[in-house]
């Protein structure tokens, strides 16, 4: 579904992505993980067209995304933090995005609004909403157009447990519907819970790419967190045997 | 009075014996010169419509020369069209055109010299070198004429109505354009210039020198090379005139130079580069004039003494008053200034703080005219504000202590 | 944004009329305010608006909509709101109190037109700045510096230059220099309407040609349009390449 080929990006002198290749499939949840500054968000932003790569390309359905904006019709994006125009109400915001993207899936919209409890905020000005509620608004916008690809940047940060659970259920449902889902997260247990595949980035390079289950099996560890830790330790050992 | 009475009696008795001579192209008498030879004093020569070539017509009998349907007297640029060489002549209803031009002689459409009581009325003058030229002639009337010249350069053109050394003249309701000076007065006394329109003359609308005790009322002087110039004269009344659109580096509505004991009131100065420019002019009363949208409404030299400005309206001028030194010997009081930024808390109709009509920027632009392009910029506004609160360049006394809050109306 | 501009200009114009002034005097008083406030407010609002909508812009950029539309949409939205506030704020009192004649209407329309041009220019400039500088404080400082330079310092430098080099024929360079400053251009457009009498003291043929016809007005307006287009296009070009 999404093909990342030799992606490179520098911000001024800092090389953030240094040749990342990856493959994201339909019907799977792919988690991009890695320490701070490893290039997770930049990779996502490259897919979204927010960041323009220096080198490399991204193919969606075998089409390059360069110089085109229509491919984003297939993408739903839930950013980490969201700010909206102060003077708009939630209702107006939804209307505005519908205006840009065309009709939304009314069932999904109704379902998300209901389960995240957004009905009460429909006529409220967006500036009065709390951080968590804004996050829910972002989720709504990401899901409601029923896109083929869902990209979620740290989706569960700041959400209450109930909403959190709904979000996970929703993601699993979408996955089963054959959607490609990309998410970043710090929380390994969460990734393990809903993810099928990880792409582990370190210092702008893809370090590990593979099925979560296989990783745990191969490293003979209990969970993803330990598996990643073990891989990192082994590498460090190999690079610097004295330690 | 006695003289007038006798003249009157003479006029009546001789009129009774007067006859009318008709001149037309198909008449027995078909040129004016022949008619003049046949005429006697107090006759009337009636000229019918047609074109008559002038071979320098000299009027030497006290007659009335009357045109019917504006016959054309054409000098063909070869001669002076009509010369009046005797008193008591009336010329009326003629078109007089194409006098000779000359760099050495003052050749005119009608020249009136050393005679009295001549009336030129309701005539049209086209393309004459000088149109009407009066010298040493008293009690003349130039009324209701239209005078059009085609002057291109100052040195090769004459004036519209030119008076030299005359008394008791009346110049009324003429329309003059395209000459060097529209109306020219030199050594003229006790005369009136009323209701004329003098426009688009290449030098001045009205030029006035060494002429005392005259008045000019309700004239309009528009778009002349440099406006109206009044010099070296005393006791002049200038009332109800319009000075408009005299544009140019040296142009002004009214230039006063060495004028004393005069009266300038109820005039309108509209869109002149300079409204009034006064130098060495003393004891002049300026009242109830309107200064509207001029570049400089009033430029008054420090050489002027005891001039008095009151009840004038200064509206929308770029600069209200400018002067050339920190000295000021004139009084400004109870004028309306549209630039006035003060207030009237005690509601007595006068601003509570004095108005300072001289701006620093007008000094700078006097020296460096290029800076005018910076007019109304924030920087210049700041400069002017500084000067307004801490005057360095402008005269301390040039202020209006009682600025009117509302426009002066009658 | 317009809801700030509108009451300011409405109250000032209304107040000036209410105090018994004529339309021509109100216009003359407004010129200073327009030349001072409009660029400042536009440049500050433009900068704040752009930085404050950064995150929202990210959300928009993730939608199927091209960058050009977002950038120009933001520009149009802000300038429309500011212009509307300005035109109504000044316009309503003038319509209420009336104008005397054709020339007053022409002067009023010039005031409106040059004001709107200033708004467009002084939103295009901070948009360009905001695309260049990632940091809000940096961007705002740069914007205010540019405003200060164009509205005060620049004219001071011209004045200094004229006085210093007064022996040289400076009329032509001074005109060209003014064309490099949009505030000066807007100002000159107004001068051509209300200070013509004073400007006629210029002797130079260039000045006569420039001021004596509608050419001056045309050239000033054309230069103002260039002043809108260049920063806007530069901003757009950088915006298209910008990483969020």
CSV table of C-alpha atoms in Angstrom, one decimal, chain A residues 92-234:
chain,number,residue,atom,x,y,z
A,92,UNK,CA,-18.3,24.5,11.7
A,93,UNK,CA,-14.9,22.8,11.7
A,94,UNK,CA,-16.5,19.5,10.6
A,95,UNK,CA,-18.4,21.3,7.9
A,96,UNK,CA,-15.3,23.0,6.7
A,97,UNK,CA,-13.3,19.7,6.4
A,98,UNK,CA,-16.2,18.1,4.6
A,99,UNK,CA,-16.2,21.0,2.3
A,100,UNK,CA,-12.6,20.2,1.4
A,101,UNK,CA,-12.8,16.4,1.3
A,102,UNK,CA,-16.3,15.7,0.2
A,103,UNK,CA,-18.9,13.6,1.9
A,104,UNK,CA,-17.9,11.6,4.9
A,105,UNK,CA,-19.1,8.2,6.1
A,106,UNK,CA,-22.1,9.1,8.2
A,107,UNK,CA,-22.1,5.8,10.2
A,108,UNK,CA,-18.5,6.1,11.2
A,109,UNK,CA,-19.0,9.8,12.1
A,110,UNK,CA,-22.0,9.1,14.2
A,111,UNK,CA,-20.2,6.2,15.9
A,112,UNK,CA,-17.1,8.1,16.7
A,113,UNK,CA,-19.0,11.2,18.0
A,114,UNK,CA,-21.2,9.0,20.1
A,115,UNK,CA,-18.4,6.9,21.7
A,116,UNK,CA,-16.0,9.8,22.3
A,117,UNK,CA,-18.9,11.9,23.7
A,118,UNK,CA,-18.4,14.8,21.3
A,119,UNK,CA,-22.1,15.6,21.0
A,120,UNK,CA,-22.0,18.0,23.9
A,121,UNK,CA,-19.3,20.0,22.2
A,122,UNK,CA,-20.8,20.5,18.7
A,123,UNK,CA,-21.8,24.1,19.2
A,124,UNK,CA,-18.9,25.1,21.4
A,125,UNK,CA,-16.0,27.3,20.2
A,126,UNK,CA,-13.0,25.1,19.7
A,127,UNK,CA,-10.8,27.3,21.8
A,128,UNK,CA,-12.8,26.3,24.9
A,129,UNK,CA,-12.0,22.6,24.4
A,130,UNK,CA,-9.5,20.8,26.6
A,131,UNK,CA,-6.5,19.1,25.2
A,132,UNK,CA,-8.0,15.7,25.5
A,133,UNK,CA,-11.2,16.8,23.7
A,134,UNK,CA,-9.2,18.4,20.9
A,135,UNK,CA,-7.5,15.0,20.5
A,136,UNK,CA,-10.9,13.4,20.2
A,137,UNK,CA,-11.8,15.9,17.5
A,138,UNK,CA,-8.6,15.0,15.7
A,139,UNK,CA,-9.6,11.3,15.9
A,140,UNK,CA,-13.0,12.1,14.5
A,141,UNK,CA,-11.5,14.0,11.5
A,142,UNK,CA,-9.1,11.1,10.9
A,143,UNK,CA,-11.8,8.4,10.9
A,144,UNK,CA,-14.9,10.0,9.5
A,145,UNK,CA,-13.9,9.9,5.8
A,146,UNK,CA,-13.3,6.2,6.0
A,147,UNK,CA,-9.8,6.5,4.4
A,148,UNK,CA,-7.7,3.6,3.1
A,149,UNK,CA,-4.7,4.7,5.1
A,150,UNK,CA,-4.8,5.9,8.7
A,151,UNK,CA,-1.9,7.7,10.2
A,152,UNK,CA,-1.9,8.4,14.0
A,153,UNK,CA,0.8,10.2,15.8
A,154,UNK,CA,0.9,9.2,19.5
A,155,UNK,CA,-2.9,8.6,19.4
A,156,UNK,CA,-3.5,7.6,23.0
A,157,UNK,CA,-1.6,10.4,24.7
A,158,UNK,CA,-4.0,12.5,26.8
A,159,UNK,CA,-7.0,10.4,26.2
A,160,UNK,CA,-9.2,9.0,29.0
A,161,UNK,CA,-9.2,5.2,29.4
A,162,UNK,CA,-12.7,4.8,28.0
A,163,UNK,CA,-11.9,6.7,24.8
A,164,UNK,CA,-8.6,5.0,24.7
A,165,UNK,CA,-10.4,1.6,24.6
A,166,UNK,CA,-12.8,2.8,21.9
A,167,UNK,CA,-9.9,4.1,19.8
A,168,UNK,CA,-8.2,0.7,20.0
A,169,UNK,CA,-11.4,-1.1,19.1
A,170,UNK,CA,-11.9,1.2,16.2
A,171,UNK,CA,-8.4,0.6,14.9
A,172,UNK,CA,-8.9,-3.1,15.0
A,173,UNK,CA,-12.2,-2.8,13.2
A,174,UNK,CA,-10.5,-0.7,10.5
A,175,UNK,CA,-7.7,-3.1,10.2
A,176,UNK,CA,-10.1,-5.9,9.7
A,177,UNK,CA,-11.8,-3.8,7.0
A,178,UNK,CA,-8.5,-4.0,5.1
A,179,UNK,CA,-7.1,-0.5,6.0
A,180,UNK,CA,-3.5,0.2,6.3
A,181,UNK,CA,-2.8,1.8,9.7
A,182,UNK,CA,0.4,3.6,10.6
A,183,UNK,CA,1.0,4.8,14.2
A,184,UNK,CA,3.8,6.0,16.3
A,185,UNK,CA,3.9,5.4,20.0
A,186,UNK,CA,6.2,5.4,23.0
A,187,UNK,CA,4.2,2.9,24.8
A,188,UNK,CA,5.5,-0.5,23.8
A,189,UNK,CA,2.7,-2.4,25.6
A,190,UNK,CA,0.2,-0.5,23.5
A,191,UNK,CA,2.1,-1.2,20.3
A,192,UNK,CA,2.2,-4.9,21.2
A,193,UNK,CA,-1.5,-4.9,21.9
A,194,UNK,CA,-2.8,-3.6,18.6
A,195,UNK,CA,0.2,-3.7,16.3
A,196,UNK,CA,1.1,-6.3,13.8
A,197,UNK,CA,4.4,-5.0,12.6
A,198,UNK,CA,7.0,-2.6,13.8
A,199,UNK,CA,9.5,-0.4,12.0
A,200,UNK,CA,12.2,0.6,14.5
A,201,UNK,CA,14.1,3.7,13.6
A,202,UNK,CA,17.4,4.8,15.2
A,203,UNK,CA,19.3,7.9,14.2
A,204,UNK,CA,17.5,8.2,10.9
A,205,UNK,CA,17.9,4.7,9.8
A,206,UNK,CA,15.6,1.8,9.8
A,207,UNK,CA,17.0,-0.5,12.4
A,208,UNK,CA,14.5,-3.3,12.5
A,209,UNK,CA,11.4,-4.0,10.4
A,210,UNK,CA,9.3,-7.0,11.1
A,211,UNK,CA,6.3,-8.7,12.6
A,212,UNK,CA,6.0,-8.1,16.3
A,213,UNK,CA,5.3,-11.8,17.1
A,214,UNK,CA,8.4,-12.9,15.2
A,215,UNK,CA,10.6,-10.4,16.9
A,216,UNK,CA,9.6,-11.6,20.3
A,217,UNK,CA,10.1,-15.2,19.3
A,218,UNK,CA,13.5,-14.6,17.7
A,219,UNK,CA,14.9,-12.7,20.7
A,220,UNK,CA,13.4,-15.2,23.2
A,221,UNK,CA,11.8,-12.4,25.2
A,222,UNK,CA,8.5,-12.0,26.8
A,223,UNK,CA,7.4,-8.8,25.2
A,224,UNK,CA,8.2,-6.2,22.5
A,225,UNK,CA,9.9,-3.8,25.0
A,226,UNK,CA,12.4,-6.5,26.0
A,227,UNK,CA,12.9,-7.6,22.5
A,228,UNK,CA,13.8,-4.1,21.3
A,229,UNK,CA,16.0,-3.6,24.3
A,230,UNK,CA,17.8,-6.9,23.6
A,231,UNK,CA,18.4,-6.0,20.0
A,232,UNK,CA,19.8,-2.6,20.9
A,233,UNK,CA,22.1,-4.1,23.5
A,234,UNK,CA,23.4,-6.7,21.2
